[in-house]
Amino acid sequence: MTTLDVDRLRRETPGTTRVNHLNNAGAGLMPDPVYRTIVEHLELESQIGGYEAADKRRDEIAAVYRSVGRLIGADARNIAVTENATASFIQALSAIAFKPGDVILTTQNDYASNQIMYLSLASRFGIELVRAPDHPSGGVDVSAVEELVHRRRPKLVAVTHIPTSSGLVQRVADIGTICRQQDTLYLVDACQSVGQMPLEVEHIGCDFLSATARKFLRGPRGLGFLYVSDRALDAGLEPLFPDLHGADWIEADVFQPLPDARRFENWEFPFALVLGLGRAADYALDLGLEPIRHRSWALAASARDGLAEIDGVRVLDRGSEPCAIVTIATEGHDPASLVHSLRAQGINTSLSMRDYAILDFDDQGVEAAVRISPHYYNTEEEIEAVVAGVAELTR
């Protein structure tokens, strides 16, 4: 396995000289090559015009789709650029023609906005929402998913790969095998997994995969992408409200969706951010997703071990192999105040509220948690600093 040159990576990440950034599950620090790519295009727009700059960078923009595709093992034609991961998720859901009585099968470990979408569909179209139970070790019980898929015949199976509220990694590939066997549509929320671990959509077996640029991928805020499988494209699935950009007009009154995933896109793009997304994908690919996973998960494991030894601190992460997200509950100490106090020390963490993951937090009996999410450019000393900070503040 390639060993990452952490000193070089930190030189390429100027923000590391200012903060101990352990909020990569919120938004990673952009590396300098990504930042410069964005700024250079903005400067070009200011000099020659927005449309003209996009025309001038047409080839580079087309290359973004290839780079993002390589990141998840897909072709460029299967990639759509969107405003964010939630927009991607919405576009995928809107492409499925639900009718009363249809079933969406999901899990107990989902981002709240996804669950709200399911509940909205249930209210508006009369679909039924079924949540598979968790395995005692954490994460959805795959055997239960298999039984429910056979018995309930869901129109869609939707699973969050890594929930925002913990370090859990769900067995999305095993669920994908079940969905393929039963010819069931499969949607994966990879918002937290893209950029921190290898992903292969063919191995996962999904029809849709939604993701963002700003988290572990270390790209800009305000952009995401959607993977759409050949099976979904060939079946003619398209968003409920397709944009002019996503269609060919054969005659004035005839609408034809584009043959690729661009049918899920909108007309207007912040092309500086699009180019930043492509550069972030290339940056991760150049480093290697497996070395990235190995280092970031090892740093998180070190933090988890250190925090577990502090009196009054409870580590909430579940699953057999937690990822680069560490969540803790602090007995007798307000998590929001703790996050604020750590930030005053130059340590960036984040607050996870019950509203973000109601089912998970209710099951664990917490209203809020501190989320600590290191990445490969963080150091062992920075992990020691956050553990020491939490210990001092909760003493």
PDB file of N, CA and C in Angstrom, residues 87-179:
ATOM      1  N   ALA A  87     -30.107  17.173  -3.519  1.00  0.00           N
ATOM      2  CA  ALA A  87     -30.700  17.375  -4.847  1.00  0.00           C
ATOM      3  C   ALA A  87     -30.564  16.112  -5.689  1.00  0.00           C
ATOM      4  N   SER A  88     -29.417  15.446  -5.599  1.00  0.00           N
ATOM      5  CA  SER A  88     -29.228  14.183  -6.316  1.00  0.00           C
ATOM      6  C   SER A  88     -30.244  13.148  -5.849  1.00  0.00           C
ATOM      7  N   PHE A  89     -30.404  13.050  -4.535  1.00  0.00           N
ATOM      8  CA  PHE A  89     -31.335  12.086  -3.959  1.00  0.00           C
ATOM      9  C   PHE A  89     -32.763  12.371  -4.429  1.00  0.00           C
ATOM     10  N   ILE A  90     -33.136  13.642  -4.438  1.00  0.00           N
ATOM     11  CA  ILE A  90     -34.478  14.039  -4.886  1.00  0.00           C
ATOM     12  C   ILE A  90     -34.686  13.685  -6.354  1.00  0.00           C
ATOM     13  N   GLN A  91     -33.691  13.980  -7.186  1.00  0.00           N
ATOM     14  CA  GLN A  91     -33.807  13.667  -8.611  1.00  0.00           C
ATOM     15  C   GLN A  91     -34.014  12.174  -8.837  1.00  0.00           C
ATOM     16  N   ALA A  92     -33.277  11.356  -8.081  1.00  0.00           N
ATOM     17  CA  ALA A  92     -33.427   9.910  -8.211  1.00  0.00           C
ATOM     18  C   ALA A  92     -34.822   9.468  -7.785  1.00  0.00           C
ATOM     19  N   LEU A  93     -35.282   9.933  -6.635  1.00  0.00           N
ATOM     20  CA  LEU A  93     -36.614   9.555  -6.154  1.00  0.00           C
ATOM     21  C   LEU A  93     -37.703   9.984  -7.130  1.00  0.00           C
ATOM     22  N   SER A  94     -37.538  11.187  -7.702  1.00  0.00           N
ATOM     23  CA  SER A  94     -38.580  11.711  -8.583  1.00  0.00           C
ATOM     24  C   SER A  94     -38.684  10.930  -9.891  1.00  0.00           C
ATOM     25  N   ALA A  95     -37.669  10.162 -10.211  1.00  0.00           N
ATOM     26  CA  ALA A  95     -37.676   9.404 -11.468  1.00  0.00           C
ATOM     27  C   ALA A  95     -38.486   8.117 -11.372  1.00  0.00           C
ATOM     28  N   ILE A  96     -38.870   7.751 -10.171  1.00  0.00           N
ATOM     29  CA  ILE A  96     -39.576   6.485  -9.959  1.00  0.00           C
ATOM     30  C   ILE A  96     -41.075   6.759  -9.877  1.00  0.00           C
ATOM     31  N   ALA A  97     -41.850   6.097 -10.710  1.00  0.00           N
ATOM     32  CA  ALA A  97     -43.299   6.342 -10.799  1.00  0.00           C
ATOM     33  C   ALA A  97     -44.017   5.563  -9.701  1.00  0.00           C
ATOM     34  N   PHE A  98     -44.030   6.131  -8.498  1.00  0.00           N
ATOM     35  CA  PHE A  98     -44.698   5.474  -7.384  1.00  0.00           C
ATOM     36  C   PHE A  98     -46.218   5.561  -7.554  1.00  0.00           C
ATOM     37  N   LYS A  99     -46.874   4.525  -7.072  1.00  0.00           N
ATOM     38  CA  LYS A  99     -48.331   4.517  -7.048  1.00  0.00           C
ATOM     39  C   LYS A  99     -48.802   3.999  -5.694  1.00  0.00           C
ATOM     40  N   PRO A 100     -50.067   4.239  -5.323  1.00  0.00           N
ATOM     41  CA  PRO A 100     -50.544   3.802  -4.010  1.00  0.00           C
ATOM     42  C   PRO A 100     -50.273   2.319  -3.761  1.00  0.00           C
ATOM     43  N   GLY A 101     -49.745   2.030  -2.584  1.00  0.00           N
ATOM     44  CA  GLY A 101     -49.453   0.655  -2.228  1.00  0.00           C
ATOM     45  C   GLY A 101     -48.021   0.234  -2.478  1.00  0.00           C
ATOM     46  N   ASP A 102     -47.269   1.026  -3.263  1.00  0.00           N
ATOM     47  CA  ASP A 102     -45.855   0.704  -3.466  1.00  0.00           C
ATOM     48  C   ASP A 102     -45.099   0.812  -2.140  1.00  0.00           C
ATOM     49  N   VAL A 103     -44.016   0.045  -2.042  1.00  0.00           N
ATOM     50  CA  VAL A 103     -43.226  -0.006  -0.812  1.00  0.00           C
ATOM     51  C   VAL A 103     -41.829   0.551  -1.057  1.00  0.00           C
ATOM     52  N   ILE A 104     -41.373   1.440  -0.173  1.00  0.00           N
ATOM     53  CA  ILE A 104     -39.963   1.815  -0.090  1.00  0.00           C
ATOM     54  C   ILE A 104     -39.385   1.114   1.124  1.00  0.00           C
ATOM     55  N   LEU A 105     -38.344   0.356   0.909  1.00  0.00           N
ATOM     56  CA  LEU A 105     -37.660  -0.341   2.003  1.00  0.00           C
ATOM     57  C   LEU A 105     -36.368   0.393   2.315  1.00  0.00           C
ATOM     58  N   THR A 106     -36.211   0.813   3.560  1.00  0.00           N
ATOM     59  CA  THR A 106     -35.008   1.516   3.977  1.00  0.00           C
ATOM     60  C   THR A 106     -34.538   0.958   5.318  1.00  0.00           C
ATOM     61  N   THR A 107     -33.683   1.719   6.011  1.00  0.00           N
ATOM     62  CA  THR A 107     -33.079   1.228   7.246  1.00  0.00           C
ATOM     63  C   THR A 107     -33.347   2.206   8.388  1.00  0.00           C
ATOM     64  N   GLN A 108     -32.849   1.869   9.558  1.00  0.00           N
ATOM     65  CA  GLN A 108     -32.977   2.730  10.730  1.00  0.00           C
ATOM     66  C   GLN A 108     -31.915   3.825  10.747  1.00  0.00           C
ATOM     67  N   ASN A 109     -30.954   3.746   9.837  1.00  0.00           N
ATOM     68  CA  ASN A 109     -29.790   4.638   9.871  1.00  0.00           C
ATOM     69  C   ASN A 109     -29.764   5.503   8.622  1.00  0.00           C
ATOM     70  N   ASP A 110     -30.527   6.571   8.670  1.00  0.00           N
ATOM     71  CA  ASP A 110     -30.682   7.426   7.500  1.00  0.00           C
ATOM     72  C   ASP A 110     -30.594   8.881   7.926  1.00  0.00           C
ATOM     73  N   TYR A 111     -30.174   9.720   7.008  1.00  0.00           N
ATOM     74  CA  TYR A 111     -30.217  11.159   7.266  1.00  0.00           C
ATOM     75  C   TYR A 111     -31.669  11.597   7.319  1.00  0.00           C
ATOM     76  N   ALA A 112     -31.983  12.515   8.225  1.00  0.00           N
ATOM     77  CA  ALA A 112     -33.374  12.897   8.457  1.00  0.00           C
ATOM     78  C   ALA A 112     -34.064  13.390   7.187  1.00  0.00           C
ATOM     79  N   SER A 113     -33.344  14.139   6.340  1.00  0.00           N
ATOM     80  CA  SER A 113     -33.983  14.676   5.135  1.00  0.00           C
ATOM     81  C   SER A 113     -34.427  13.557   4.198  1.00  0.00           C
ATOM     82  N   ASN A 114     -33.692  12.444   4.166  1.00  0.00           N
ATOM     83  CA  ASN A 114     -34.119  11.298   3.357  1.00  0.00           C
ATOM     84  C   ASN A 114     -35.418  10.721   3.897  1.00  0.00           C
ATOM     85  N   GLN A 115     -35.476  10.551   5.217  1.00  0.00           N
ATOM     86  CA  GLN A 115     -36.691  10.015   5.828  1.00  0.00           C
ATOM     87  C   GLN A 115     -37.876  10.956   5.585  1.00  0.00           C
ATOM     88  N   ILE A 116     -37.631  12.257   5.636  1.00  0.00           N
ATOM     89  CA  ILE A 116     -38.710  13.213   5.381  1.00  0.00           C
ATOM     90  C   ILE A 116     -39.241  13.059   3.958  1.00  0.00           C
ATOM     91  N   MET A 117     -38.344  12.815   3.003  1.00  0.00           N
ATOM     92  CA  MET A 117     -38.783  12.594   1.628  1.00  0.00           C
ATOM     93  C   MET A 117     -39.679  11.365   1.525  1.00  0.00           C
ATOM     94  N   TYR A 118     -39.288  10.277   2.213  1.00  0.00           N
ATOM     95  CA  TYR A 118     -40.105   9.062   2.181  1.00  0.00           C
ATOM     96  C   TYR A 118     -41.487   9.335   2.782  1.00  0.00           C
ATOM     97  N   LEU A 119     -41.516  10.045   3.905  1.00  0.00           N
ATOM     98  CA  LEU A 119     -42.788  10.343   4.556  1.00  0.00           C
ATOM     99  C   LEU A 119     -43.658  11.236   3.678  1.00  0.00           C
ATOM    100  N   SER A 120     -43.033  12.155   2.950  1.00  0.00           N
ATOM    101  CA  SER A 120     -43.782  12.998   2.027  1.00  0.00           C
ATOM    102  C   SER A 120     -44.399  12.163   0.906  1.00  0.00           C
ATOM    103  N   LEU A 121     -43.632  11.224   0.375  1.00  0.00           N
ATOM    104  CA  LEU A 121     -44.158  10.347  -0.672  1.00  0.00           C
ATOM    105  C   LEU A 121     -45.306   9.501  -0.136  1.00  0.00           C
ATOM    106  N   ALA A 122     -45.179   9.047   1.112  1.00  0.00           N
ATOM    107  CA  ALA A 122     -46.251   8.263   1.720  1.00  0.00           C
ATOM    108  C   ALA A 122     -47.521   9.091   1.856  1.00  0.00           C
ATOM    109  N   SER A 123     -47.371  10.361   2.222  1.00  0.00           N
ATOM    110  CA  SER A 123     -48.522  11.234   2.402  1.00  0.00           C
ATOM    111  C   SER A 123     -49.169  11.595   1.070  1.00  0.00           C
ATOM    112  N   ARG A 124     -48.340  11.836   0.056  1.00  0.00           N
ATOM    113  CA  ARG A 124     -48.873  12.340  -1.211  1.00  0.00           C
ATOM    114  C   ARG A 124     -49.351  11.237  -2.140  1.00  0.00           C
ATOM    115  N   PHE A 125     -48.649  10.098  -2.132  1.00  0.00           N
ATOM    116  CA  PHE A 125     -48.952   9.061  -3.121  1.00  0.00           C
ATOM    117  C   PHE A 125     -49.448   7.757  -2.509  1.00  0.00           C
ATOM    118  N   GLY A 126     -49.508   7.694  -1.181  1.00  0.00           N
ATOM    119  CA  GLY A 126     -50.032   6.483  -0.555  1.00  0.00           C
ATOM    120  C   GLY A 126     -49.076   5.310  -0.576  1.00  0.00           C
ATOM    121  N   ILE A 127     -47.764   5.598  -0.670  1.00  0.00           N
ATOM    122  CA  ILE A 127     -46.808   4.496  -0.610  1.00  0.00           C
ATOM    123  C   ILE A 127     -46.616   4.078   0.850  1.00  0.00           C
ATOM    124  N   GLU A 128     -46.018   2.929   1.047  1.00  0.00           N
ATOM    125  CA  GLU A 128     -45.752   2.422   2.393  1.00  0.00           C
ATOM    126  C   GLU A 128     -44.249   2.440   2.644  1.00  0.00           C
ATOM    127  N   LEU A 129     -43.865   2.967   3.789  1.00  0.00           N
ATOM    128  CA  LEU A 129     -42.465   3.013   4.189  1.00  0.00           C
ATOM    129  C   LEU A 129     -42.188   1.889   5.167  1.00  0.00           C
ATOM    130  N   VAL A 130     -41.224   1.038   4.835  1.00  0.00           N
ATOM    131  CA  VAL A 130     -40.840  -0.091   5.687  1.00  0.00           C
ATOM    132  C   VAL A 130     -39.374   0.067   6.052  1.00  0.00           C
ATOM    133  N   ARG A 131     -39.065   0.000   7.334  1.00  0.00           N
ATOM    134  CA  ARG A 131     -37.681   0.105   7.796  1.00  0.00           C
ATOM    135  C   ARG A 131     -37.208  -1.260   8.281  1.00  0.00           C
ATOM    136  N   ALA A 132     -36.147  -1.757   7.667  1.00  0.00           N
ATOM    137  CA  ALA A 132     -35.585  -3.033   8.104  1.00  0.00           C
ATOM    138  C   ALA A 132     -34.916  -2.852   9.465  1.00  0.00           C
ATOM    139  N   PRO A 133     -34.969  -3.871  10.326  1.00  0.00           N
ATOM    140  CA  PRO A 133     -34.358  -3.746  11.649  1.00  0.00           C
ATOM    141  C   PRO A 133     -32.838  -3.807  11.582  1.00  0.00           C
ATOM    142  N   ASP A 134     -32.216  -3.325  12.634  1.00  0.00           N
ATOM    143  CA  ASP A 134     -30.761  -3.381  12.750  1.00  0.00           C
ATOM    144  C   ASP A 134     -30.301  -4.751  13.231  1.00  0.00           C
ATOM    145  N   HIS A 135     -29.069  -5.080  12.867  1.00  0.00           N
ATOM    146  CA  HIS A 135     -28.392  -6.245  13.428  1.00  0.00           C
ATOM    147  C   HIS A 135     -27.875  -5.868  14.810  1.00  0.00           C
ATOM    148  N   PRO A 136     -27.800  -6.802  15.741  1.00  0.00           N
ATOM    149  CA  PRO A 136     -27.300  -6.469  17.079  1.00  0.00           C
ATOM    150  C   PRO A 136     -25.927  -5.813  17.092  1.00  0.00           C
ATOM    151  N   SER A 137     -25.078  -6.108  16.105  1.00  0.00           N
ATOM    152  CA  SER A 137     -23.735  -5.524  16.058  1.00  0.00           C
ATOM    153  C   SER A 137     -23.736  -4.108  15.494  1.00  0.00           C
ATOM    154  N   GLY A 138     -24.865  -3.684  14.946  1.00  0.00           N
ATOM    155  CA  GLY A 138     -24.957  -2.352  14.367  1.00  0.00           C
ATOM    156  C   GLY A 138     -25.147  -2.399  12.867  1.00  0.00           C
ATOM    157  N   GLY A 139     -25.926  -1.462  12.360  1.00  0.00           N
ATOM    158  CA  GLY A 139     -26.212  -1.452  10.927  1.00  0.00           C
ATOM    159  C   GLY A 139     -27.366  -2.367  10.602  1.00  0.00           C
ATOM    160  N   VAL A 140     -27.891  -2.197   9.404  1.00  0.00           N
ATOM    161  CA  VAL A 140     -29.072  -2.955   9.021  1.00  0.00           C
ATOM    162  C   VAL A 140     -28.772  -4.454   8.977  1.00  0.00           C
ATOM    163  N   ASP A 141     -29.759  -5.232   9.359  1.00  0.00           N
ATOM    164  CA  ASP A 141     -29.668  -6.693   9.301  1.00  0.00           C
ATOM    165  C   ASP A 141     -29.922  -7.111   7.858  1.00  0.00           C
ATOM    166  N   VAL A 142     -28.882  -7.547   7.165  1.00  0.00           N
ATOM    167  CA  VAL A 142     -29.002  -7.879   5.741  1.00  0.00           C
ATOM    168  C   VAL A 142     -29.955  -9.041   5.525  1.00  0.00           C
ATOM    169  N   SER A 143     -29.973 -10.000   6.439  1.00  0.00           N
ATOM    170  CA  SER A 143     -30.911 -11.120   6.321  1.00  0.00           C
ATOM    171  C   SER A 143     -32.349 -10.618   6.381  1.00  0.00           C
ATOM    172  N   ALA A 144     -32.591  -9.639   7.242  1.00  0.00           N
ATOM    173  CA  ALA A 144     -33.933  -9.065   7.325  1.00  0.00           C
ATOM    174  C   ALA A 144     -34.291  -8.332   6.037  1.00  0.00           C
ATOM    175  N   VAL A 145     -33.317  -7.637   5.448  1.00  0.00           N
ATOM    176  CA  VAL A 145     -33.552  -6.974   4.163  1.00  0.00           C
ATOM    177  C   VAL A 145     -33.943  -8.000   3.106  1.00  0.00           C
ATOM    178  N   GLU A 146     -33.211  -9.097   3.049  1.00  0.00           N
ATOM    179  CA  GLU A 146     -33.496 -10.136   2.060  1.00  0.00           C
ATOM    180  C   GLU A 146     -34.910 -10.680   2.236  1.00  0.00           C
ATOM    181  N   GLU A 147     -35.295 -10.929   3.485  1.00  0.00           N
ATOM    182  CA  GLU A 147     -36.636 -11.460   3.749  1.00  0.00           C
ATOM    183  C   GLU A 147     -37.707 -10.461   3.349  1.00  0.00           C
ATOM    184  N   LEU A 148     -37.485  -9.182   3.663  1.00  0.00           N
ATOM    185  CA  LEU A 148     -38.459  -8.152   3.329  1.00  0.00           C
ATOM    186  C   LEU A 148     -38.555  -7.916   1.829  1.00  0.00           C
ATOM    187  N   VAL A 149     -37.430  -7.987   1.130  1.00  0.00           N
ATOM    188  CA  VAL A 149     -37.460  -7.831  -0.329  1.00  0.00           C
ATOM    189  C   VAL A 149     -38.273  -8.959  -0.963  1.00  0.00           C
ATOM    190  N   HIS A 150     -38.084 -10.184  -0.477  1.00  0.00           N
ATOM    191  CA  HIS A 150     -38.835 -11.318  -1.020  1.00  0.00           C
ATOM    192  C   HIS A 150     -40.329 -11.213  -0.680  1.00  0.00           C
ATOM    193  N   ARG A 151     -40.636 -10.784   0.533  1.00  0.00           N
ATOM    194  CA  ARG A 151     -42.028 -10.815   0.995  1.00  0.00           C
ATOM    195  C   ARG A 151     -42.813  -9.577   0.574  1.00  0.00           C
ATOM    196  N   ARG A 152     -42.191  -8.383   0.633  1.00  0.00           N
ATOM    197  CA  ARG A 152     -42.913  -7.145   0.382  1.00  0.00           C
ATOM    198  C   ARG A 152     -42.734  -6.613  -1.040  1.00  0.00           C
ATOM    199  N   ARG A 153     -41.778  -7.119  -1.780  1.00  0.00           N
ATOM    200  CA  ARG A 153     -41.545  -6.692  -3.162  1.00  0.00           C
ATOM    201  C   ARG A 153     -41.493  -5.161  -3.278  1.00  0.00           C
ATOM    202  N   PRO A 154     -40.545  -4.512  -2.634  1.00  0.00           N
ATOM    203  CA  PRO A 154     -40.509  -3.044  -2.655  1.00  0.00           C
ATOM    204  C   PRO A 154     -40.254  -2.496  -4.054  1.00  0.00           C
ATOM    205  N   LYS A 155     -40.814  -1.324  -4.318  1.00  0.00           N
ATOM    206  CA  LYS A 155     -40.533  -0.625  -5.577  1.00  0.00           C
ATOM    207  C   LYS A 155     -39.100  -0.090  -5.554  1.00  0.00           C
ATOM    208  N   LEU A 156     -38.622   0.258  -4.352  1.00  0.00           N
ATOM    209  CA  LEU A 156     -37.291   0.826  -4.199  1.00  0.00           C
ATOM    210  C   LEU A 156     -36.707   0.402  -2.859  1.00  0.00           C
ATOM    211  N   VAL A 157     -35.417   0.062  -2.874  1.00  0.00           N
ATOM    212  CA  VAL A 157     -34.634  -0.094  -1.651  1.00  0.00           C
ATOM    213  C   VAL A 157     -33.683   1.092  -1.592  1.00  0.00           C
ATOM    214  N   ALA A 158     -33.687   1.814  -0.466  1.00  0.00           N
ATOM    215  CA  ALA A 158     -32.852   3.010  -0.317  1.00  0.00           C
ATOM    216  C   ALA A 158     -32.053   2.894   0.974  1.00  0.00           C
ATOM    217  N   VAL A 159     -30.737   3.013   0.867  1.00  0.00           N
ATOM    218  CA  VAL A 159     -29.850   2.792   2.014  1.00  0.00           C
ATOM    219  C   VAL A 159     -28.797   3.892   2.064  1.00  0.00           C
ATOM    220  N   THR A 160     -28.549   4.404   3.270  1.00  0.00           N
ATOM    221  CA  THR A 160     -27.429   5.317   3.481  1.00  0.00           C
ATOM    222  C   THR A 160     -26.185   4.504   3.795  1.00  0.00           C
ATOM    223  N   HIS A 161     -25.136   4.679   3.009  1.00  0.00           N
ATOM    224  CA  HIS A 161     -23.909   3.905   3.183  1.00  0.00           C
ATOM    225  C   HIS A 161     -23.274   4.181   4.535  1.00  0.00           C
ATOM    226  N   ILE A 162     -22.988   5.468   4.810  1.00  0.00           N
ATOM    227  CA  ILE A 162     -22.441   5.907   6.102  1.00  0.00           C
ATOM    228  C   ILE A 162     -23.348   7.004   6.629  1.00  0.00           C
ATOM    229  N   PRO A 163     -24.058   6.766   7.725  1.00  0.00           N
ATOM    230  CA  PRO A 163     -24.931   7.803   8.276  1.00  0.00           C
ATOM    231  C   PRO A 163     -24.118   9.002   8.770  1.00  0.00           C
ATOM    232  N   THR A 164     -24.747  10.154   8.766  1.00  0.00           N
ATOM    233  CA  THR A 164     -24.080  11.362   9.234  1.00  0.00           C
ATOM    234  C   THR A 164     -23.868  11.353  10.739  1.00  0.00           C
ATOM    235  N   SER A 165     -24.604  10.493  11.457  1.00  0.00           N
ATOM    236  CA  SER A 165     -24.639  10.556  12.913  1.00  0.00           C
ATOM    237  C   SER A 165     -23.674   9.609  13.604  1.00  0.00           C
ATOM    238  N   SER A 166     -22.912   8.793  12.840  1.00  0.00           N
ATOM    239  CA  SER A 166     -22.009   7.851  13.506  1.00  0.00           C
ATOM    240  C   SER A 166     -20.988   7.321  12.509  1.00  0.00           C
ATOM    241  N   GLY A 167     -20.082   6.494  13.018  1.00  0.00           N
ATOM    242  CA  GLY A 167     -19.053   5.907  12.171  1.00  0.00           C
ATOM    243  C   GLY A 167     -19.467   4.612  11.507  1.00  0.00           C
ATOM    244  N   LEU A 168     -20.744   4.308  11.540  1.00  0.00           N
ATOM    245  CA  LEU A 168     -21.249   3.056  10.969  1.00  0.00           C
ATOM    246  C   LEU A 168     -21.035   2.995   9.454  1.00  0.00           C
ATOM    247  N   VAL A 169     -20.622   1.831   8.960  1.00  0.00           N
ATOM    248  CA  VAL A 169     -20.527   1.562   7.517  1.00  0.00           C
ATOM    249  C   VAL A 169     -21.483   0.414   7.200  1.00  0.00           C
ATOM    250  N   GLN A 170     -22.506   0.702   6.432  1.00  0.00           N
ATOM    251  CA  GLN A 170     -23.514  -0.322   6.137  1.00  0.00           C
ATOM    252  C   GLN A 170     -23.082  -1.193   4.954  1.00  0.00           C
ATOM    253  N   ARG A 171     -23.613  -2.402   4.923  1.00  0.00           N
ATOM    254  CA  ARG A 171     -23.206  -3.417   3.937  1.00  0.00           C
ATOM    255  C   ARG A 171     -23.991  -3.227   2.635  1.00  0.00           C
ATOM    256  N   VAL A 172     -23.669  -2.154   1.951  1.00  0.00           N
ATOM    257  CA  VAL A 172     -24.461  -1.798   0.766  1.00  0.00           C
ATOM    258  C   VAL A 172     -24.278  -2.791  -0.376  1.00  0.00           C
ATOM    259  N   ALA A 173     -23.100  -3.383  -0.506  1.00  0.00           N
ATOM    260  CA  ALA A 173     -22.880  -4.331  -1.602  1.00  0.00           C
ATOM    261  C   ALA A 173     -23.696  -5.608  -1.394  1.00  0.00           C
ATOM    262  N   ASP A 174     -23.800  -6.087  -0.159  1.00  0.00           N
ATOM    263  CA  ASP A 174     -24.617  -7.273   0.114  1.00  0.00           C
ATOM    264  C   ASP A 174     -26.081  -7.000  -0.203  1.00  0.00           C
ATOM    265  N   ILE A 175     -26.543  -5.796   0.109  1.00  0.00           N
ATOM    266  CA  ILE A 175     -27.927  -5.427  -0.205  1.00  0.00           C
ATOM    267  C   ILE A 175     -28.099  -5.303  -1.718  1.00  0.00           C
ATOM    268  N   GLY A 176     -27.067  -4.802  -2.394  1.00  0.00           N
ATOM    269  CA  GLY A 176     -27.134  -4.702  -3.849  1.00  0.00           C
ATOM    270  C   GLY A 176     -27.287  -6.048  -4.523  1.00  0.00           C
ATOM    271  N   THR A 177     -26.631  -7.068  -3.993  1.00  0.00           N
ATOM    272  CA  THR A 177     -26.784  -8.421  -4.539  1.00  0.00           C
ATOM    273  C   THR A 177     -28.227  -8.884  -4.439  1.00  0.00           C
ATOM    274  N   ILE A 178     -28.861  -8.612  -3.319  1.00  0.00           N
ATOM    275  CA  ILE A 178     -30.258  -8.981  -3.122  1.00  0.00           C
ATOM    276  C   ILE A 178     -31.146  -8.243  -4.121  1.00  0.00           C
ATOM    277  N   CYS A 179     -30.901  -6.951  -4.287  1.00  0.00           N
ATOM    278  CA  CYS A 179     -31.723  -6.155  -5.199  1.00  0.00           C
ATOM    279  C   CYS A 179     -31.576  -6.616  -6.644  1.00  0.00           C
TER     280      CYS A 179
END
